[in-house]
Coordinates of C-alpha atoms and ligand atoms in Angstrom, one line a residue:
M1 CA 93.0 142.9 48.9
P2 CA 93.6 139.1 48.3
H3 CA 92.8 137.5 45.0
K4 CA 89.5 135.4 44.8
P5 CA 90.6 132.2 43.3
S6 CA 87.1 130.5 42.6
S7 CA 87.0 131.4 39.1
L8 CA 90.5 130.3 38.3
P9 CA 91.6 127.5 36.2
T10 CA 93.0 124.4 38.1
G11 CA 96.1 122.2 38.0
M12 CA 98.6 122.7 35.3
R13 CA 96.2 125.2 33.5
R14 CA 96.7 127.8 36.5
N15 CA 99.0 130.8 36.3
L16 CA 100.0 130.1 32.7
A17 CA 103.2 131.8 31.2
S18 CA 102.2 134.5 28.7
Y19 CA 102.6 133.5 25.2
G20 CA 99.5 135.1 23.8
D21 CA 98.0 131.4 23.2
A22 CA 96.7 129.6 26.5
E23 CA 96.8 126.1 24.8
F24 CA 100.3 126.5 23.6
S25 CA 101.4 127.7 27.2
V26 CA 99.7 124.4 28.5
F27 CA 101.5 122.4 25.6
L28 CA 104.8 124.0 26.4
R29 CA 104.6 123.5 30.2
K30 CA 103.6 119.8 30.0
A31 CA 106.6 119.3 27.6
F32 CA 108.8 120.6 30.3
I33 CA 107.4 118.9 33.2
K34 CA 107.3 115.5 31.2
A35 CA 111.1 115.7 31.4
L36 CA 110.6 114.9 35.0
G37 CA 108.8 111.7 34.2
Y38 CA 105.2 112.9 34.8
T39 CA 102.5 111.2 32.9
D40 CA 99.3 113.1 31.2
D41 CA 97.2 111.2 34.0
A42 CA 99.5 112.7 36.7
L43 CA 99.3 116.1 35.3
D44 CA 95.5 116.1 35.4
R45 CA 95.5 115.8 39.2
P46 CA 95.2 118.6 41.7
I47 CA 98.6 120.2 42.3
I48 CA 100.0 120.8 45.8
G49 CA 102.8 123.2 46.0
I50 CA 105.1 122.6 48.9
V51 CA 107.1 125.7 49.8
D52 CA 110.6 124.3 50.7
T53 CA 112.6 126.6 53.0
N54 CA 115.4 124.3 53.7
S55 CA 118.8 125.9 53.7
G56 CA 122.3 124.7 54.6
Y57 CA 122.3 128.0 56.8
N58 CA 119.2 127.0 58.6
A59 CA 119.4 124.3 61.1
C60 CA 115.9 125.0 62.4
H61 CA 114.7 123.8 59.1
S62 CA 116.9 120.6 58.9
N63 CA 114.2 118.3 58.9
I64 CA 112.3 119.8 56.0
P65 CA 113.5 117.2 53.5
D66 CA 112.0 114.4 55.6
L67 CA 108.8 116.5 56.2
I68 CA 108.6 117.1 52.5
E69 CA 108.7 113.4 51.8
A70 CA 106.1 112.9 54.2
A71 CA 103.9 115.5 53.0
K72 CA 104.1 114.2 49.6
R73 CA 103.1 110.9 50.5
G74 CA 100.1 112.4 52.0
V75 CA 99.3 114.3 48.9
L76 CA 99.9 111.3 46.7
L77 CA 97.5 109.1 48.8
A78 CA 94.8 111.6 48.5
G79 CA 95.1 111.7 44.7
G80 CA 97.0 115.1 44.2
I81 CA 100.6 115.7 42.8
P82 CA 103.0 117.4 45.2
I83 CA 105.4 120.0 43.8
P84 CA 108.0 121.2 46.3
F85 CA 109.5 124.6 45.3
P86 CA 112.3 126.7 47.0
V87 CA 111.8 130.4 48.4
I88 CA 114.1 132.3 50.6
S89 CA 115.2 130.7 53.8
I90 CA 116.1 132.9 56.9
Q91 CA 117.8 131.8 60.1
E92 CA 118.2 134.1 62.9
S93 CA 121.8 134.1 63.7
F94 CA 122.8 133.8 59.9
A95 CA 121.2 137.0 58.5
N96 CA 123.0 140.3 58.3
P97 CA 121.9 143.0 59.2
T98 CA 118.9 141.3 60.6
S99 CA 116.5 138.6 59.7
M100 CA 113.8 141.2 60.2
Y101 CA 115.3 143.3 57.4
L102 CA 114.6 140.2 55.1
R103 CA 111.3 139.1 56.3
N104 CA 109.2 141.3 53.9
L105 CA 111.5 140.2 51.0
M106 CA 110.7 136.4 51.9
A107 CA 107.0 137.4 52.3
M108 CA 107.1 138.9 48.6
D109 CA 108.9 135.8 47.3
V110 CA 106.3 133.5 48.8
E111 CA 103.4 135.5 47.5
E112 CA 104.9 135.8 44.1
M113 CA 105.9 132.2 43.8
I114 CA 102.6 131.0 44.8
R115 CA 100.9 133.1 42.4
A116 CA 103.3 132.7 39.6
Q117 CA 103.3 128.8 39.5
P118 CA 100.4 126.3 39.1
M119 CA 99.2 124.9 42.2
D120 CA 95.6 124.4 43.6
A121 CA 96.8 124.5 47.3
V122 CA 100.1 125.1 49.1
I123 CA 101.8 123.7 52.0
L124 CA 103.6 126.4 54.0
L125 CA 106.7 124.7 55.4
G126 CA 108.9 126.8 57.7
G127 CA 109.7 127.3 61.5
C128 CA 112.4 129.7 62.3
D129 CA 111.4 133.1 63.6
K130 CA 110.7 135.1 60.4
T131 CA 109.9 132.2 58.2
V132 CA 106.4 131.5 59.8
P133 CA 105.1 135.3 59.5
A134 CA 106.7 135.7 56.0
L135 CA 104.9 132.4 54.8
L136 CA 101.6 133.5 56.3
M137 CA 102.0 137.2 55.1
G138 CA 102.8 135.8 51.5
A139 CA 100.0 133.2 51.5
A140 CA 97.4 135.8 52.9
S141 CA 98.1 138.1 50.0
A142 CA 98.2 135.2 47.3
N143 CA 95.0 133.8 48.8
V144 CA 95.5 130.2 47.3
P145 CA 94.2 127.4 49.7
A146 CA 97.1 127.2 52.2
I147 CA 98.0 124.9 55.3
M148 CA 101.0 125.7 57.6
L149 CA 103.3 123.1 58.8
V150 CA 106.3 124.0 61.1
T151 CA 109.5 122.1 61.6
G152 CA 108.8 122.0 65.2
P153 CA 110.8 122.6 68.3
M154 CA 114.3 121.3 69.3
L155 CA 114.7 119.1 72.2
A156 CA 116.4 120.6 75.5
G157 CA 119.9 120.0 76.2
S158 CA 121.7 119.2 79.4
W159 CA 124.9 120.6 80.9
R160 CA 126.2 119.0 84.3
G161 CA 122.7 118.1 85.3
E162 CA 120.9 121.3 84.4
R163 CA 118.5 121.5 81.4
L164 CA 119.2 123.9 79.0
G165 CA 118.1 125.1 75.4
A166 CA 118.2 127.9 72.8
C167 CA 117.9 130.5 73.5
T168 CA 116.9 131.9 76.9
D169 CA 119.9 129.8 78.3
C170 CA 122.2 131.3 75.6
R171 CA 121.6 134.6 77.1
R172 CA 121.7 133.6 80.7
F173 CA 125.0 131.7 80.5
W174 CA 126.5 134.3 78.2
G175 CA 125.8 136.8 81.1
R176 CA 127.3 134.4 83.6
Y177 CA 130.4 134.2 81.4
R178 CA 130.6 137.9 80.9
A179 CA 130.5 138.3 84.8
G180 CA 133.3 135.8 85.2
E181 CA 131.4 133.0 86.7
L182 CA 132.1 130.6 83.9
T183 CA 135.5 129.7 82.2
D184 CA 136.3 129.8 78.4
G185 CA 136.1 125.8 78.8
Q186 CA 132.7 125.8 80.5
I187 CA 131.2 128.2 78.3
G188 CA 132.3 126.1 75.3
E189 CA 130.6 123.1 76.7
V190 CA 127.4 125.0 77.2
N191 CA 127.7 126.1 73.7
G192 CA 127.5 122.5 72.4
E193 CA 124.2 121.8 74.4
L194 CA 122.3 124.8 73.7
A195 CA 121.0 123.4 70.5
P196 CA 121.3 119.7 70.9
T197 CA 118.9 118.6 68.0
I198 CA 117.7 120.3 64.8
G199 CA 114.5 122.2 65.1
T200 CA 113.3 125.6 66.4
C201 CA 114.3 127.2 69.6
G202 CA 113.0 125.1 72.4
V203 CA 111.6 127.9 74.7
M204 CA 108.6 130.2 74.3
G205 CA 110.4 132.4 71.6
T206 CA 109.4 133.8 68.5
A207 CA 109.1 130.5 66.6
S208 CA 107.1 128.7 69.3
T209 CA 105.0 131.7 69.7
M210 CA 104.3 132.0 66.0
A211 CA 103.6 128.3 65.6
L212 CA 101.0 128.5 68.4
A213 CA 99.4 131.5 66.8
A214 CA 99.2 129.9 63.5
E215 CA 97.6 126.7 65.1
A216 CA 95.2 129.1 67.0
M217 CA 94.2 131.1 63.9
G218 CA 93.3 127.8 62.1
M219 CA 96.0 127.5 59.7
M220 CA 97.4 124.4 60.9
L221 CA 96.3 120.8 61.8
P222 CA 95.2 120.5 65.4
G223 CA 98.2 119.7 67.7
G224 CA 100.9 120.9 65.0
A225 CA 102.5 123.5 66.9
T226 CA 104.5 121.8 69.6
I227 CA 105.5 118.3 68.3
P228 CA 109.2 118.2 68.5
A229 CA 111.1 118.3 65.2
V230 CA 112.8 115.1 65.6
M231 CA 109.6 113.0 66.3
A232 CA 108.0 110.5 64.2
E233 CA 104.7 112.2 65.2
R234 CA 105.9 115.3 63.2
R235 CA 106.3 113.3 60.1
R236 CA 102.9 111.7 60.5
L237 CA 101.5 115.1 60.7
A238 CA 103.4 116.1 57.7
E239 CA 101.6 113.3 55.8
Q240 CA 98.1 114.3 57.3
T241 CA 98.9 118.0 56.3
G242 CA 99.6 116.8 52.7
T243 CA 96.3 114.8 52.5
R244 CA 94.3 117.7 53.8
A245 CA 95.9 120.1 51.3
V246 CA 94.4 118.1 48.6
A247 CA 90.9 118.3 50.1
M248 CA 91.4 121.9 50.9
A249 CA 91.9 122.4 47.1
A250 CA 88.7 120.9 46.1
E251 CA 87.1 122.9 48.8
K252 CA 88.8 126.1 47.6
L253 CA 89.4 126.8 51.3
T254 CA 91.4 130.0 51.1
P255 CA 93.4 132.0 53.7
D256 CA 90.8 135.0 53.9
Q257 CA 88.1 132.5 55.1
I258 CA 90.3 131.2 58.0
I259 CA 92.5 134.4 58.9
T260 CA 89.4 136.3 59.9
P261 CA 89.3 139.1 62.5
A262 CA 87.9 136.7 65.0
A263 CA 90.7 134.1 64.2
L264 CA 93.3 136.8 64.6
T265 CA 91.9 137.7 67.9
N266 CA 92.1 134.1 69.1
A267 CA 95.8 134.2 67.9
L268 CA 96.5 137.5 70.0
R269 CA 95.0 135.7 73.2
V270 CA 97.0 132.7 72.6
I271 CA 100.3 134.6 72.4
L272 CA 99.5 136.3 75.7
A273 CA 98.4 133.2 77.5
A274 CA 101.6 131.6 76.1
G275 CA 103.8 134.2 77.5
G276 CA 104.9 134.6 73.9
S277 CA 107.4 136.7 72.1
T278 CA 107.0 140.5 71.8
N279 CA 108.0 139.9 68.2
A280 CA 104.7 137.9 67.6
L281 CA 102.7 141.2 67.8
I282 CA 104.6 142.9 65.1
H283 CA 104.2 139.6 63.0
L284 CA 100.5 139.1 63.7
T285 CA 100.0 142.9 62.8
A286 CA 101.7 142.2 59.5
V287 CA 99.7 139.2 58.7
A288 CA 96.4 140.8 59.7
G289 CA 97.4 143.9 57.6
R290 CA 97.7 141.8 54.5
L291 CA 94.0 141.1 55.0
G292 CA 92.9 144.5 55.7
V293 CA 92.8 144.1 59.5
G294 CA 94.4 146.5 62.0
I295 CA 95.5 145.7 65.4
D296 CA 94.7 148.5 68.0
L297 CA 97.4 148.5 70.5
A298 CA 95.0 149.8 73.4
G299 CA 92.7 147.0 72.6
F300 CA 95.6 144.5 72.8
D301 CA 96.7 146.0 76.2
R302 CA 93.0 145.6 77.4
M303 CA 93.3 141.9 76.2
G304 CA 96.4 141.5 78.0
R305 CA 94.7 142.6 81.2
E306 CA 92.1 139.8 80.7
T307 CA 94.4 137.1 79.7
P308 CA 96.9 135.8 82.2
V309 CA 100.0 133.7 81.3
L310 CA 99.2 130.1 81.7
V311 CA 102.2 128.3 80.2
D312 CA 105.2 127.7 82.4
L313 CA 107.8 127.9 79.7
K314 CA 111.1 129.8 79.6
P315 CA 111.7 132.8 79.5
T316 CA 108.5 133.7 81.7
G317 CA 108.5 130.3 83.2
Q318 CA 110.6 127.1 83.7
G319 CA 110.0 124.5 81.1
Y320 CA 110.6 123.7 77.3
M321 CA 108.4 123.2 74.3
E322 CA 108.8 119.4 74.6
D323 CA 107.3 119.9 78.1
L324 CA 104.4 121.8 76.6
H325 CA 103.8 119.4 73.9
R326 CA 103.6 116.2 76.6
A327 CA 101.1 118.4 78.5
G328 CA 98.7 118.7 75.4
G329 CA 100.1 121.7 73.7
L330 CA 97.6 124.3 72.2
T331 CA 94.8 121.9 73.1
A332 CA 95.5 122.2 76.9
M333 CA 95.8 125.9 76.6
M334 CA 92.5 126.4 74.9
R335 CA 90.7 124.3 77.4
E336 CA 91.9 126.7 80.1
M337 CA 91.2 129.8 77.9
A338 CA 87.5 128.7 76.9
G339 CA 85.8 131.8 78.0
L340 CA 88.2 133.8 75.9
L341 CA 88.3 132.3 72.5
A342 CA 86.1 132.5 69.5
F343 CA 85.4 128.8 68.9
D344 CA 83.2 129.2 65.7
C345 CA 86.2 130.2 63.4
L346 CA 86.8 127.8 60.4
T347 CA 90.2 126.2 60.3
V348 CA 92.1 124.1 57.6
T349 CA 90.3 121.1 58.7
G350 CA 87.1 122.4 57.3
R351 CA 85.7 122.4 60.8
T352 CA 85.8 125.1 63.5
L353 CA 88.1 125.5 66.3
G354 CA 85.6 124.1 68.6
E355 CA 84.8 121.1 66.6
N356 CA 88.7 120.3 66.4
L357 CA 88.9 120.9 70.1
A358 CA 86.1 118.4 70.8
G359 CA 87.8 115.8 68.7
M360 CA 91.1 115.9 70.5
A361 CA 92.0 113.4 73.3
P362 CA 90.6 114.3 76.8
A363 CA 92.6 116.4 79.1
W364 CA 95.2 114.4 81.6
P365 CA 97.1 115.6 84.6
Q366 CA 100.0 117.9 83.9
D367 CA 101.4 120.9 85.4
V368 CA 102.9 123.0 82.4
V369 CA 99.8 124.5 81.3
K370 CA 98.4 126.3 84.7
P371 CA 94.6 126.5 85.5
F372 CA 93.2 129.9 84.5
K373 CA 92.5 130.7 88.3
A374 CA 96.0 129.9 89.2
P375 CA 98.3 131.2 86.4
V376 CA 102.1 131.5 85.9
Y377 CA 101.5 135.3 85.8
A378 CA 98.2 136.9 86.4
A379 CA 98.8 140.7 85.1
G380 CA 99.3 139.6 81.4
A381 CA 102.4 138.9 79.4
M382 CA 102.8 142.3 77.7
A383 CA 101.8 145.6 78.3
V384 CA 101.4 148.6 75.7
L385 CA 102.9 151.9 76.8
G386 CA 102.5 155.2 75.7
G387 CA 104.0 158.4 77.2
N388 CA 106.0 161.3 75.7
L389 CA 108.6 158.8 74.6
A390 CA 106.3 156.7 72.7
P391 CA 103.5 158.6 71.2
Q392 CA 102.9 155.7 68.8
G393 CA 103.4 152.9 71.2
A394 CA 105.8 150.9 72.9
L395 CA 105.7 147.3 74.5
I396 CA 107.1 145.8 77.6
K397 CA 107.0 142.0 78.4
Q398 CA 106.3 142.5 82.1
A399 CA 105.9 138.8 82.8
A400 CA 109.6 138.3 82.1
A401 CA 110.7 141.5 83.9
R402 CA 111.9 142.0 87.3
Q403 CA 108.7 143.2 89.1
S404 CA 110.4 145.7 91.4
L405 CA 111.5 147.5 88.2
L406 CA 108.1 147.7 86.4
Q407 CA 107.7 151.2 88.4
H408 CA 111.1 152.9 88.2
T409 CA 112.8 156.3 87.6
G410 CA 116.4 156.4 86.8
R411 CA 119.1 158.5 85.1
A412 CA 119.4 158.0 81.4
V413 CA 122.6 156.4 79.9
V414 CA 122.2 156.9 76.2
F415 CA 123.9 154.9 73.3
D416 CA 123.4 156.4 70.0
T417 CA 123.7 153.4 67.9
L418 CA 124.6 149.7 68.0
A419 CA 128.1 150.5 67.3
D420 CA 128.3 152.9 70.2
L421 CA 126.7 150.5 72.5
A422 CA 129.3 147.8 71.5
A423 CA 132.2 150.3 72.0
R424 CA 131.2 151.5 75.5
I425 CA 129.0 149.1 77.2
D426 CA 131.7 147.2 78.9
S427 CA 134.1 150.1 79.4
D428 CA 135.2 150.4 83.2
D429 CA 134.8 154.4 82.5
L430 CA 131.1 154.1 81.7
D431 CA 129.3 156.2 84.1
V432 CA 126.6 153.9 84.9
D433 CA 125.0 152.3 88.0
A434 CA 122.3 149.9 88.7
N435 CA 119.5 152.3 88.9
D436 CA 120.2 153.9 85.6
V437 CA 118.2 153.4 82.6
L438 CA 120.0 152.2 79.5
V439 CA 118.8 153.8 76.5
L440 CA 119.6 152.5 72.9
R441 CA 118.3 154.3 69.9
N442 CA 118.8 154.3 66.2
A443 CA 118.0 150.5 66.3
G444 CA 114.4 150.6 64.9
P445 CA 113.1 149.4 61.6
K446 CA 115.1 152.1 59.6
G447 CA 117.6 153.0 62.1
A448 CA 119.7 149.8 62.3
P449 CA 118.2 149.0 59.8
G450 CA 116.0 146.0 60.4
M451 CA 114.9 146.4 64.0
P452 CA 117.6 144.2 65.5
E453 CA 117.0 142.0 68.4
A454 CA 119.0 144.5 70.3
G455 CA 116.6 145.6 72.9
Y456 CA 118.3 143.1 75.4
I457 CA 120.9 145.6 75.9
P458 CA 123.6 143.9 78.0
I459 CA 124.1 144.7 81.6
P460 CA 127.6 146.9 81.8
R461 CA 130.2 144.3 82.6
K462 CA 131.3 146.3 85.8
L463 CA 127.8 146.0 86.9
L464 CA 127.4 142.3 86.1
R465 CA 130.5 141.7 88.2
A466 CA 128.8 143.6 91.1
G467 CA 125.9 141.2 90.9
V468 CA 123.4 143.3 88.9
T469 CA 121.2 141.0 86.9
D470 CA 118.5 143.4 85.5
M471 CA 118.1 147.1 84.8
V472 CA 115.4 149.0 83.0
R473 CA 116.5 149.2 79.4
I474 CA 114.4 151.1 76.6
S475 CA 114.9 151.1 72.9
D476 CA 113.4 151.4 69.6
A477 CA 114.7 147.8 68.8
R478 CA 113.1 144.6 69.1
M479 CA 114.1 141.7 71.4
S480 CA 114.5 137.9 70.9
G481 CA 111.2 136.1 72.4
T482 CA 113.7 134.0 74.5
A483 CA 115.0 137.1 76.3
F484 CA 114.1 138.4 79.7
G485 CA 114.5 141.4 81.8
T486 CA 112.8 144.8 82.2
I487 CA 112.9 145.8 78.6
V488 CA 110.9 148.5 76.8
L489 CA 110.7 147.7 73.2
H490 CA 109.5 148.8 69.8
I491 CA 109.3 152.6 70.8
S492 CA 107.6 154.3 68.0
P493 CA 108.2 156.4 66.2
E494 CA 111.8 155.4 66.2
A495 CA 114.7 157.7 66.7
A496 CA 115.8 157.6 63.1
E497 CA 112.3 158.8 62.1
G498 CA 112.5 161.7 64.5
G499 CA 110.8 160.0 67.3
P500 CA 111.2 161.7 70.8
L501 CA 113.7 158.9 71.8
A502 CA 116.4 161.0 69.6
L503 CA 115.8 163.9 72.1
V504 CA 117.0 162.1 75.2
Q505 CA 120.5 162.9 76.5
S506 CA 122.4 161.0 79.1
G507 CA 121.5 162.4 82.4
D508 CA 117.9 163.0 81.8
Q509 CA 115.3 161.2 84.3
I510 CA 113.4 158.6 82.4
K511 CA 110.4 157.2 84.3
L512 CA 108.9 153.8 83.6
D513 CA 105.4 153.6 84.9
T514 CA 104.0 150.1 83.7
A515 CA 101.0 150.4 85.9
N516 CA 99.8 153.5 84.1
R517 CA 101.3 152.3 80.8
R518 CA 103.7 155.2 80.3
I519 CA 107.4 155.5 79.4
D520 CA 108.5 159.3 79.8
V521 CA 111.6 161.5 79.8
M522 CA 111.0 164.0 82.5
L523 CA 111.5 167.2 80.4
S524 CA 109.0 170.0 79.8
D525 CA 107.5 170.2 76.3
E526 CA 109.4 173.5 75.8
E527 CA 112.7 171.7 76.4
M528 CA 111.7 169.0 74.1
A529 CA 110.8 171.5 71.4
K530 CA 114.1 173.2 71.9
R531 CA 116.0 169.9 71.4
R532 CA 114.2 169.0 68.5
A533 CA 114.9 172.4 66.9
R534 CA 118.6 171.5 67.4
L535 CA 118.2 168.1 66.1
Q536 CA 120.6 167.3 63.1
T537 CA 119.1 165.8 60.1
P538 CA 121.2 162.7 58.9
T539 CA 122.9 163.0 55.7
P540 CA 120.9 161.3 52.9
V541 CA 122.2 157.9 51.9
K542 CA 122.3 156.8 48.2
R543 CA 120.5 153.5 48.1
R544 CA 119.8 150.9 45.5
G545 CA 118.1 147.7 45.1
Y546 CA 116.1 146.0 48.1
D547 CA 117.8 148.4 50.6
K548 CA 116.1 151.3 48.7
L549 CA 112.7 149.4 48.6
Y550 CA 113.0 148.8 52.2
F551 CA 113.9 152.1 53.3
D552 CA 111.4 154.0 51.2
T553 CA 108.6 151.7 52.4
V554 CA 109.0 149.9 55.6
T555 CA 106.5 150.9 58.2
Q556 CA 106.8 151.2 62.0
A557 CA 106.1 148.6 64.6
E558 CA 102.7 149.4 65.0
R559 CA 101.8 148.8 61.4
G560 CA 103.9 145.4 61.5
C561 CA 107.1 146.7 59.8
D562 CA 105.4 145.6 56.6
F563 CA 106.1 147.5 53.5
D564 CA 103.4 150.1 53.0
F565 CA 102.5 149.0 49.4
C566 CA 101.9 145.6 50.6
I567 CA 99.1 146.7 53.1
P568 CA 95.7 147.2 51.6
P569 CA 93.4 149.8 53.1
I570 CA 92.5 148.7 56.9
T571 CA 88.7 148.0 56.8
T572 CA 88.6 146.3 60.3
T573 CA 90.3 146.9 63.7
I574 CA 90.6 144.2 66.4
P575 CA 90.4 143.7 69.2
R576 CA 87.0 145.0 69.4
Ligands
FES1 FE1 115.6 129.5 64.5 FE2 115.4 130.2 67.0 S1 117.0 130.7 65.5 S2 113.8 129.2 65.8

C-alpha cells in the first residue's frame, strides 16, 4: 500500500542519502545544491519536484520547458522552491516494440524518483498516451502530495478545406491511400497537416481520455484537461498548478486521499461519456490497482449501459479537442452527467468535485457536449464481452463500430503474429471476403510483446479497393483510442498465455453477439479440448534485464497489464 508521509521530515531533510549520519547527509546535500546558487533561506522552503518528461523524441511534450517555467513561477510566488527532474519519456510512434511495453518502466521510474529525492509535493507533467498513466501509477504508489498537469491537445489541421488531426484522420486517410484514392503527393500533403502544432493528439484518443480521467478523479485543477497546448491559458494553468502544489505540501494532501474508489468510479463514468479510448480502461485499472482497488468488468459494462456518449469528438463523433475546450471541457460534461457522479470526492484544490464545479463559469450555448437525453450514442461507448474466446473478458468500442456488424457471424481468417499479418494482409491470394472475421493473435501483453495497438487490423487491400470500410476484427491486442471500426480487443487470456484465441483456425465460424456480450468460436468443448491437446508449447526464450522482468511479471488486460509485484492486495472493487 502507499507510504504514509505525514511523519516524514520535510524539505531538504526528506529522503536522505544513507551515510549513517543524518546531519552529515543534510550537510553534504546542501553543499552540492549550493553549487547551483541556492541560499540556506531558499533551501528551508518547501520543495516542489516537477517531473520533466520532455524529450527530443516527444513532440506531444514539446511545450514542457514553457510549462515548467510557468509552474516554477507559481511555486516561487507561493514561497516554495521548484526543482524539475527528468524521468523516462515515451511517445507512441517512437517506442519499440510498443509504448505499452515501457509504461510500467516509466511508472517505476516515477515512483522511485519521487521516493528517492527530497520533495514535499510533486507536479506530474506529461501528456502522451502512456505518460499520464505512468505518472499517476508512480505517484499513487509513492503517495507524496501530487498534482497533474498535462501538456494539452494540439490544434486541428486542414487539408484542402477539410479539418483533420492526429490520429483518427491518420488512419482514415491512410486507408484511402491504400485503397488508391489518394496519390503519393496528396498523402504527403495530408502527412504535413495531421499534427499541425505541438501537443497531444487532438481527438478523443488515449491522451485526451486520460487527461479527462485525471481531472475527473480530482488530480488536476478544474478545466485543465482540454486547454490546447499552444494557448497562453495553459501556461497560466501551469502557474496556478505550481502555486497549488505548495499548498498541497502544507496540507499533506496525498494521492490516496484523492484517488479513492468513488473518484475512480467518476473517472470511469467520464471516459464512457467522452466516448473515450479503450486503453483508458487498462490504464485506470492499473492506477486503481496501485491503491488496492480492483475494477470489475461486469460492473463496468453495467455502467456503460447507463452512461451515454455525450461528447461529439472523433473517432466516435466529429469534433476535435479544441472544440470540446471551447464548449466548456469536463465542466460541461459533468453538468450533463450530474446524476451519475459522486460530487463529494476531494480534489487537488482541497475542495470537492462539486465545490469546484460550482465555482466554474456558468454554461453557455454549445453543441459539442450533447444533452444527456439527446446523446451522440445512447448505448454506451464500450461493451465488455465474455464468451468462449474471452473467458477473462474482452472489450469492444461499440460507439465507434459499424452498428450493423455488432451482431455478426463470419468465417475466421487467422493471422498468427504481427509479422504474419504484415506479410499476408494485402496479398491478392488472401482468401477473404467482407463477411469474414479477421483474427490476430499473439499480440497481447506477452505475445507481441507489449500489447501493441494492432487491433485495428487493416482491411485487406483488395477489399478496400472494392469499397469495404469495416469488418469484424478480433485480437488480444489493443487499439489506438483514435481508431474506429467493429473491433474486439483485449481478449483475455491472450493467445501467448494459452487463451482460447490460440485454438482458432482459419475457416472456423466466429460469432460476435454484442447485445448478449459474447464473442465465441462456434466449436464444441470437445473440439476445443482436442485442439488444446495438440497446441505446441512455445520454445522458452532466454531473457535478461527489463525484458525478463516484463515477461515474468506483466499481468493481463483485466489487471491493467501492471507488474504483479507492483499491485498490493485488492481490498475494494468498483463499480459497486
Ligand atoms: Fe502522443 Fe497521440 S502520440 S498523444
